[in-house]
PDB file of C-alpha atoms in Angstrom:
ATOM      1  CA  SER R  22       0.000   0.000   0.000  1.00 82.00           C
ATOM      2  CA  ALA R  23       2.769   2.407   0.916  1.00 82.00           C
ATOM      3  CA  VAL R  24       4.566   1.973  -2.419  1.00 75.00           C
ATOM      4  CA  TYR R  25       1.824   1.775  -5.020  1.00 77.00           C
ATOM      5  CA  GLY R  26      -1.090   3.386  -3.179  1.00 83.00           C
ATOM      6  CA  PRO R  27       0.184   6.959  -3.475  1.00 83.00           C
ATOM      7  CA  GLN R  28       0.969   6.366  -7.172  1.00 74.00           C
ATOM      8  CA  LYS R  29      -2.719   5.522  -7.624  1.00 80.00           C
ATOM      9  CA  GLY R  30      -3.942   8.510  -5.607  1.00 86.00           C
ATOM     10  CA  ALA R  31      -4.160   7.112  -2.069  1.00 89.00           C
ATOM     11  CA  THR R  32      -3.695   9.596   0.760  1.00 92.00           C
ATOM     12  CA  PRO R  33      -1.543   8.726   3.799  1.00 93.00           C
ATOM     13  CA  ALA R  34      -4.741   7.965   5.743  1.00 95.00           C
ATOM     14  CA  MET R  35      -5.920   5.621   2.989  1.00 94.00           C
ATOM     15  CA  VAL R  36      -2.541   3.860   2.948  1.00 93.00           C
ATOM     16  CA  ALA R  37      -2.739   3.301   6.720  1.00 94.00           C
ATOM     17  CA  GLU R  38      -6.271   1.921   6.374  1.00 95.00           C
ATOM     18  CA  MET R  39      -5.246  -0.410   3.521  1.00 92.00           C
ATOM     19  CA  ASP R  40      -2.205  -1.644   5.466  1.00 91.00           C
ATOM     20  CA  ALA R  41      -4.357  -2.385   8.508  1.00 94.00           C
ATOM     21  CA  ALA R  42      -6.843  -4.291   6.343  1.00 93.00           C
ATOM     22  CA  MET R  43      -4.049  -6.314   4.716  1.00 91.00           C
ATOM     23  CA  GLU R  44      -2.579  -7.197   8.121  1.00 92.00           C
ATOM     24  CA  HIS R  45      -6.036  -8.317   9.293  1.00 95.00           C
ATOM     25  CA  TYR R  46      -6.449 -10.414   6.126  1.00 93.00           C
ATOM     26  CA  ALA R  47      -3.024 -12.049   6.662  1.00 93.00           C
ATOM     27  CA  ARG R  48      -3.723 -12.847  10.344  1.00 94.00           C
ATOM     28  CA  LYS R  49      -7.098 -14.434   9.531  1.00 95.00           C
ATOM     29  CA  THR R  50      -5.624 -16.424   6.660  1.00 95.00           C
ATOM     30  CA  LYS R  51      -2.706 -17.709   8.747  1.00 94.00           C
ATOM     31  CA  ARG R  52      -5.147 -19.148  11.297  1.00 95.00           C
ATOM     32  CA  ILE R  53      -6.432 -21.492   8.597  1.00 94.00           C
ATOM     33  CA  PHE R  54      -3.247 -21.834   6.536  1.00 94.00           C
ATOM     34  CA  PRO R  55      -0.280 -21.523   8.934  1.00 93.00           C
ATOM     35  CA  GLN R  56       2.225 -21.930   6.085  1.00 91.00           C
ATOM     36  CA  ALA R  57       0.953 -18.747   4.393  1.00 92.00           C
ATOM     37  CA  ASP R  58       3.778 -16.220   4.082  1.00 92.00           C
ATOM     38  CA  GLU R  59       2.612 -12.633   3.714  1.00 91.00           C
ATOM     39  CA  ASN R  60       6.244 -11.540   3.337  1.00 89.00           C
ATOM     40  CA  ALA R  61       7.065 -13.784   0.362  1.00 88.00           C
ATOM     41  CA  ALA R  62       8.295 -11.977  -2.740  1.00 82.00           C
ATOM     42  CA  GLY R  63       5.214 -11.022  -4.756  1.00 82.00           C
ATOM     43  CA  ALA R  64       2.731 -11.757  -1.958  1.00 86.00           C
ATOM     44  CA  GLY R  65       1.546  -8.152  -1.926  1.00 83.00           C
ATOM     45  CA  ALA R  66       1.101  -7.980  -5.689  1.00 76.00           C
ATOM     46  CA  ALA R  67      -2.300  -6.915  -6.992  1.00 74.00           C
ATOM     47  CA  GLY R  68      -3.586  -5.903  -3.574  1.00 76.00           C
ATOM     48  CA  GLY R  69      -2.512  -9.161  -1.904  1.00 85.00           C
ATOM     49  CA  MET R  70      -3.691 -11.429  -4.693  1.00 87.00           C
ATOM     50  CA  GLY R  71      -0.263 -13.123  -4.721  1.00 88.00           C
ATOM     51  CA  PHE R  72      -0.639 -13.989  -1.042  1.00 91.00           C
ATOM     52  CA  GLY R  73      -4.126 -15.377  -1.662  1.00 91.00           C
ATOM     53  CA  VAL R  74      -3.043 -17.516  -4.604  1.00 91.00           C
ATOM     54  CA  CYS R  75      -0.286 -19.099  -2.533  1.00 91.00           C
ATOM     55  CA  ALA R  76      -2.288 -19.483   0.687  1.00 93.00           C
ATOM     56  CA  PHE R  77      -5.661 -20.616  -0.672  1.00 93.00           C
ATOM     57  CA  LEU R  78      -4.729 -22.309  -3.931  1.00 93.00           C
ATOM     58  CA  GLY R  79      -1.229 -23.620  -3.207  1.00 90.00           C
ATOM     59  CA  GLY R  80       0.077 -21.670  -6.179  1.00 89.00           C
ATOM     60  CA  GLY R  81       3.475 -20.187  -6.765  1.00 87.00           C
ATOM     61  CA  LEU R  82       4.599 -16.740  -7.768  1.00 86.00           C
ATOM     62  CA  ARG R  83       6.903 -15.528 -10.465  1.00 84.00           C
ATOM     63  CA  PRO R  84       7.314 -12.161 -12.157  1.00 84.00           C
ATOM     64  CA  GLY R  85       4.613 -11.505 -14.740  1.00 86.00           C
ATOM     65  CA  VAL R  86       7.138 -10.208 -17.258  1.00 92.00           C
ATOM     66  CA  ASP R  87       8.904 -13.590 -17.221  1.00 92.00           C
ATOM     67  CA  LEU R  88       5.630 -15.412 -17.787  1.00 92.00           C
ATOM     68  CA  ILE R  89       4.851 -13.209 -20.787  1.00 94.00           C
ATOM     69  CA  LEU R  90       8.362 -13.405 -22.249  1.00 97.00           C
ATOM     70  CA  ASP R  91       8.322 -17.202 -21.929  1.00 97.00           C
ATOM     71  CA  THR R  92       4.880 -17.371 -23.529  1.00 96.00           C
ATOM     72  CA  ILE R  93       6.009 -15.430 -26.603  1.00 97.00           C
ATOM     73  CA  ASP R  94       9.392 -17.230 -26.772  1.00 97.00           C
ATOM     74  CA  PHE R  95      11.186 -13.912 -26.371  1.00 97.00           C
ATOM     75  CA  GLU R  96      14.686 -15.209 -27.068  1.00 96.00           C
ATOM     76  CA  THR R  97      13.584 -16.554 -30.457  1.00 97.00           C
ATOM     77  CA  GLN R  98      11.702 -13.329 -31.227  1.00 96.00           C
ATOM     78  CA  ILE R  99      14.802 -11.163 -30.680  1.00 97.00           C
ATOM     79  CA  LYS R 100      17.292 -13.482 -32.388  1.00 96.00           C
ATOM     80  CA  ASP R 101      17.683 -11.258 -35.464  1.00 96.00           C
ATOM     81  CA  ALA R 102      16.875  -7.905 -33.815  1.00 96.00           C
ATOM     82  CA  ASP R 103      19.326  -5.022 -34.021  1.00 95.00           C
ATOM     83  CA  PHE R 104      17.559  -3.106 -31.231  1.00 96.00           C
ATOM     84  CA  ILE R 105      14.908  -3.878 -28.643  1.00 98.00           C
ATOM     85  CA  PHE R 106      12.428  -1.137 -27.786  1.00 98.00           C
ATOM     86  CA  THR R 107      10.435  -1.193 -24.568  1.00 97.00           C
ATOM     87  CA  GLY R 108       8.824   1.366 -22.320  1.00 95.00           C
ATOM     88  CA  GLU R 109       6.612   2.306 -19.430  1.00 92.00           C
ATOM     89  CA  GLY R 110       4.929   5.348 -17.981  1.00 89.00           C
ATOM     90  CA  ARG R 111       7.561   6.159 -15.395  1.00 89.00           C
ATOM     91  CA  LEU R 112      10.990   4.600 -14.934  1.00 93.00           C
ATOM     92  CA  ASP R 113      12.084   4.707 -11.304  1.00 89.00           C
ATOM     93  CA  SER R 114      13.512   2.568  -8.508  1.00 86.00           C
ATOM     94  CA  GLN R 115      10.284   0.497  -8.487  1.00 82.00           C
ATOM     95  CA  SER R 116      10.940  -0.472 -12.097  1.00 87.00           C
ATOM     96  CA  LEU R 117      13.874  -2.560 -10.887  1.00 85.00           C
ATOM     97  CA  SER R 118      11.554  -4.906  -9.015  1.00 81.00           C
ATOM     98  CA  GLY R 119      10.237  -6.740 -12.034  1.00 76.00           C
ATOM     99  CA  LYS R 120       8.490  -4.337 -14.369  1.00 88.00           C
ATOM    100  CA  ALA R 121       8.627  -4.997 -18.107  1.00 94.00           C
ATOM    101  CA  VAL R 122      11.538  -2.700 -19.026  1.00 96.00           C
ATOM    102  CA  ILE R 123      13.932  -4.415 -16.642  1.00 95.00           C
ATOM    103  CA  GLY R 124      12.619  -7.930 -17.312  1.00 95.00           C
ATOM    104  CA  ILE R 125      13.167  -7.405 -21.030  1.00 97.00           C
ATOM    105  CA  ALA R 126      16.616  -5.873 -20.533  1.00 97.00           C
ATOM    106  CA  ARG R 127      17.743  -8.774 -18.345  1.00 95.00           C
ATOM    107  CA  ARG R 128      16.868 -11.249 -21.091  1.00 96.00           C
ATOM    108  CA  ALA R 129      18.050  -9.244 -24.108  1.00 96.00           C
ATOM    109  CA  LYS R 130      21.230 -11.293 -24.558  1.00 88.00           C
ATOM    110  CA  GLY R 131      23.484  -8.275 -24.988  1.00 90.00           C
ATOM    111  CA  LYS R 132      21.350  -6.577 -27.641  1.00 97.00           C
ATOM    112  CA  PRO R 133      20.813  -2.815 -27.259  1.00 97.00           C
ATOM    113  CA  VAL R 134      17.674  -2.102 -25.224  1.00 98.00           C
ATOM    114  CA  ILE R 135      16.105   1.314 -25.686  1.00 98.00           C
ATOM    115  CA  ALA R 136      13.542   2.338 -23.086  1.00 97.00           C
ATOM    116  CA  VAL R 137      11.045   5.013 -24.112  1.00 97.00           C
ATOM    117  CA  VAL R 138       9.295   6.314 -20.998  1.00 95.00           C
ATOM    118  CA  GLY R 139       6.914   9.079 -20.050  1.00 92.00           C
ATOM    119  CA  SER R 140       9.120  10.269 -17.213  1.00 90.00           C
ATOM    120  CA  VAL R 141      11.930   9.280 -14.884  1.00 92.00           C
ATOM    121  CA  ALA R 142      12.198   9.534 -11.109  1.00 89.00           C
ATOM    122  CA  ASP R 143      14.700   8.699  -8.378  1.00 89.00           C
ATOM    123  CA  GLY R 144      16.681   5.550  -9.070  1.00 90.00           C
ATOM    124  CA  TRP R 145      16.021   5.357 -12.796  1.00 94.00           C
ATOM    125  CA  GLU R 146      19.750   5.340 -13.598  1.00 95.00           C
ATOM    126  CA  ASN R 147      20.018   1.855 -12.083  1.00 95.00           C
ATOM    127  CA  ALA R 148      18.248   0.559 -15.204  1.00 96.00           C
ATOM    128  CA  TYR R 149      21.644   0.784 -16.935  1.00 96.00           C
ATOM    129  CA  ASN R 150      23.026  -1.785 -14.483  1.00 95.00           C
ATOM    130  CA  GLU R 151      20.229  -4.162 -15.489  1.00 95.00           C
ATOM    131  CA  GLY R 152      20.926  -4.101 -19.225  1.00 96.00           C
ATOM    132  CA  VAL R 153      19.110  -1.016 -20.498  1.00 97.00           C
ATOM    133  CA  THR R 154      21.305   0.724 -23.079  1.00 97.00           C
ATOM    134  CA  ALA R 155      19.543   4.090 -23.347  1.00 97.00           C
ATOM    135  CA  VAL R 156      16.540   5.854 -21.834  1.00 97.00           C
ATOM    136  CA  PHE R 157      14.492   8.487 -23.646  1.00 97.00           C
ATOM    137  CA  THR R 158      11.663  10.411 -22.025  1.00 95.00           C
ATOM    138  CA  THR R 159       8.768  11.511 -24.179  1.00 94.00           C
ATOM    139  CA  ASN R 160       8.064  14.703 -22.264  1.00 89.00           C
ATOM    140  CA  LEU R 161      10.177  17.533 -23.545  1.00 81.00           C
ATOM    141  CA  GLN R 162       9.532  19.640 -20.443  1.00 80.00           C
ATOM    142  CA  PRO R 163       8.361  18.903 -16.905  1.00 81.00           C
ATOM    143  CA  VAL R 164       4.583  19.224 -16.818  1.00 84.00           C
ATOM    144  CA  PRO R 165       1.812  17.789 -14.638  1.00 84.00           C
ATOM    145  CA  PHE R 166       0.518  14.372 -15.689  1.00 82.00           C
ATOM    146  CA  GLU R 167      -2.794  15.815 -16.893  1.00 85.00           C
ATOM    147  CA  ILE R 168      -0.983  17.981 -19.444  1.00 87.00           C
ATOM    148  CA  ALA R 169       1.498  15.265 -20.400  1.00 86.00           C
ATOM    149  CA  ALA R 170      -1.354  12.828 -21.043  1.00 87.00           C
ATOM    150  CA  LYS R 171      -2.997  15.241 -23.493  1.00 91.00           C
ATOM    151  CA  ASN R 172       0.224  15.489 -25.511  1.00 90.00           C
ATOM    152  CA  ALA R 173       1.391  11.868 -25.125  1.00 91.00           C
ATOM    153  CA  HIS R 174       0.774  10.797 -28.724  1.00 92.00           C
ATOM    154  CA  LYS R 175       2.541  13.814 -30.214  1.00 94.00           C
ATOM    155  CA  ASN R 176       5.443  13.565 -27.756  1.00 93.00           C
ATOM    156  CA  LEU R 177       5.877   9.821 -28.365  1.00 95.00           C
ATOM    157  CA  ASP R 178       5.928  10.411 -32.134  1.00 95.00           C
ATOM    158  CA  SER R 179       8.566  13.113 -31.724  1.00 94.00           C
ATOM    159  CA  THR R 180      10.741  10.993 -29.440  1.00 95.00           C
ATOM    160  CA  MET R 181      10.589   7.971 -31.749  1.00 95.00           C
ATOM    161  CA  GLU R 182      11.433  10.137 -34.760  1.00 95.00           C
ATOM    162  CA  ASN R 183      14.507  11.441 -32.946  1.00 95.00           C
ATOM    163  CA  ILE R 184      15.601   7.910 -32.018  1.00 95.00           C
ATOM    164  CA  ALA R 185      15.118   6.779 -35.630  1.00 95.00           C
ATOM    165  CA  ARG R 186      17.190   9.747 -36.853  1.00 94.00           C
ATOM    166  CA  LEU R 187      19.970   8.809 -34.411  1.00 94.00           C
ATOM    167  CA  ILE R 188      19.986   5.154 -35.444  1.00 93.00           C
ATOM    168  CA  ASN R 189      19.858   6.055 -39.142  1.00 90.00           C
ATOM    169  CA  GLY R 190      22.755   8.461 -38.691  1.00 89.00           C
ATOM    170  CA  ILE R 191      24.901   5.828 -36.971  1.00 81.00           C
ATOM    171  CA  LYS R 192      24.418   3.067 -39.567  1.00 65.00           C
TER     172      LYS R 192
END
């Protein structure tokens, strides 16, 4: 709740209420399923859905990006690629915990990975340590999300044109 709640508009009071509810849910569940581990990696995903899948269904957890990349046979798909493009709304320290950009970069087999993102925030530079080659933001100036959203299509087009010009100039 404390990490993703504020990103989705939760106030500090709402975060405290959600955390209390999740703790209550975990305590009740552990009475029936003592092996349930609310601290397991991914247990808090999707509002505690990960915890529920493990506790109630005996399931396991793995990063969603890995599931998708395995499903599409990512390594075969990129075999002949010169560049790999990926992106997300905001690249930050949370991106390092399994979001698509980092999952793709980790499996890119040394191919250049270009991340096109709406914005960057604290910790984004660590993406380079995970295999991202270059990061381009689509917003040409810092503006509130509401304004950025209105210009997203135009800004994405402009950013991609600039990347294409760079790549064309290098080859």
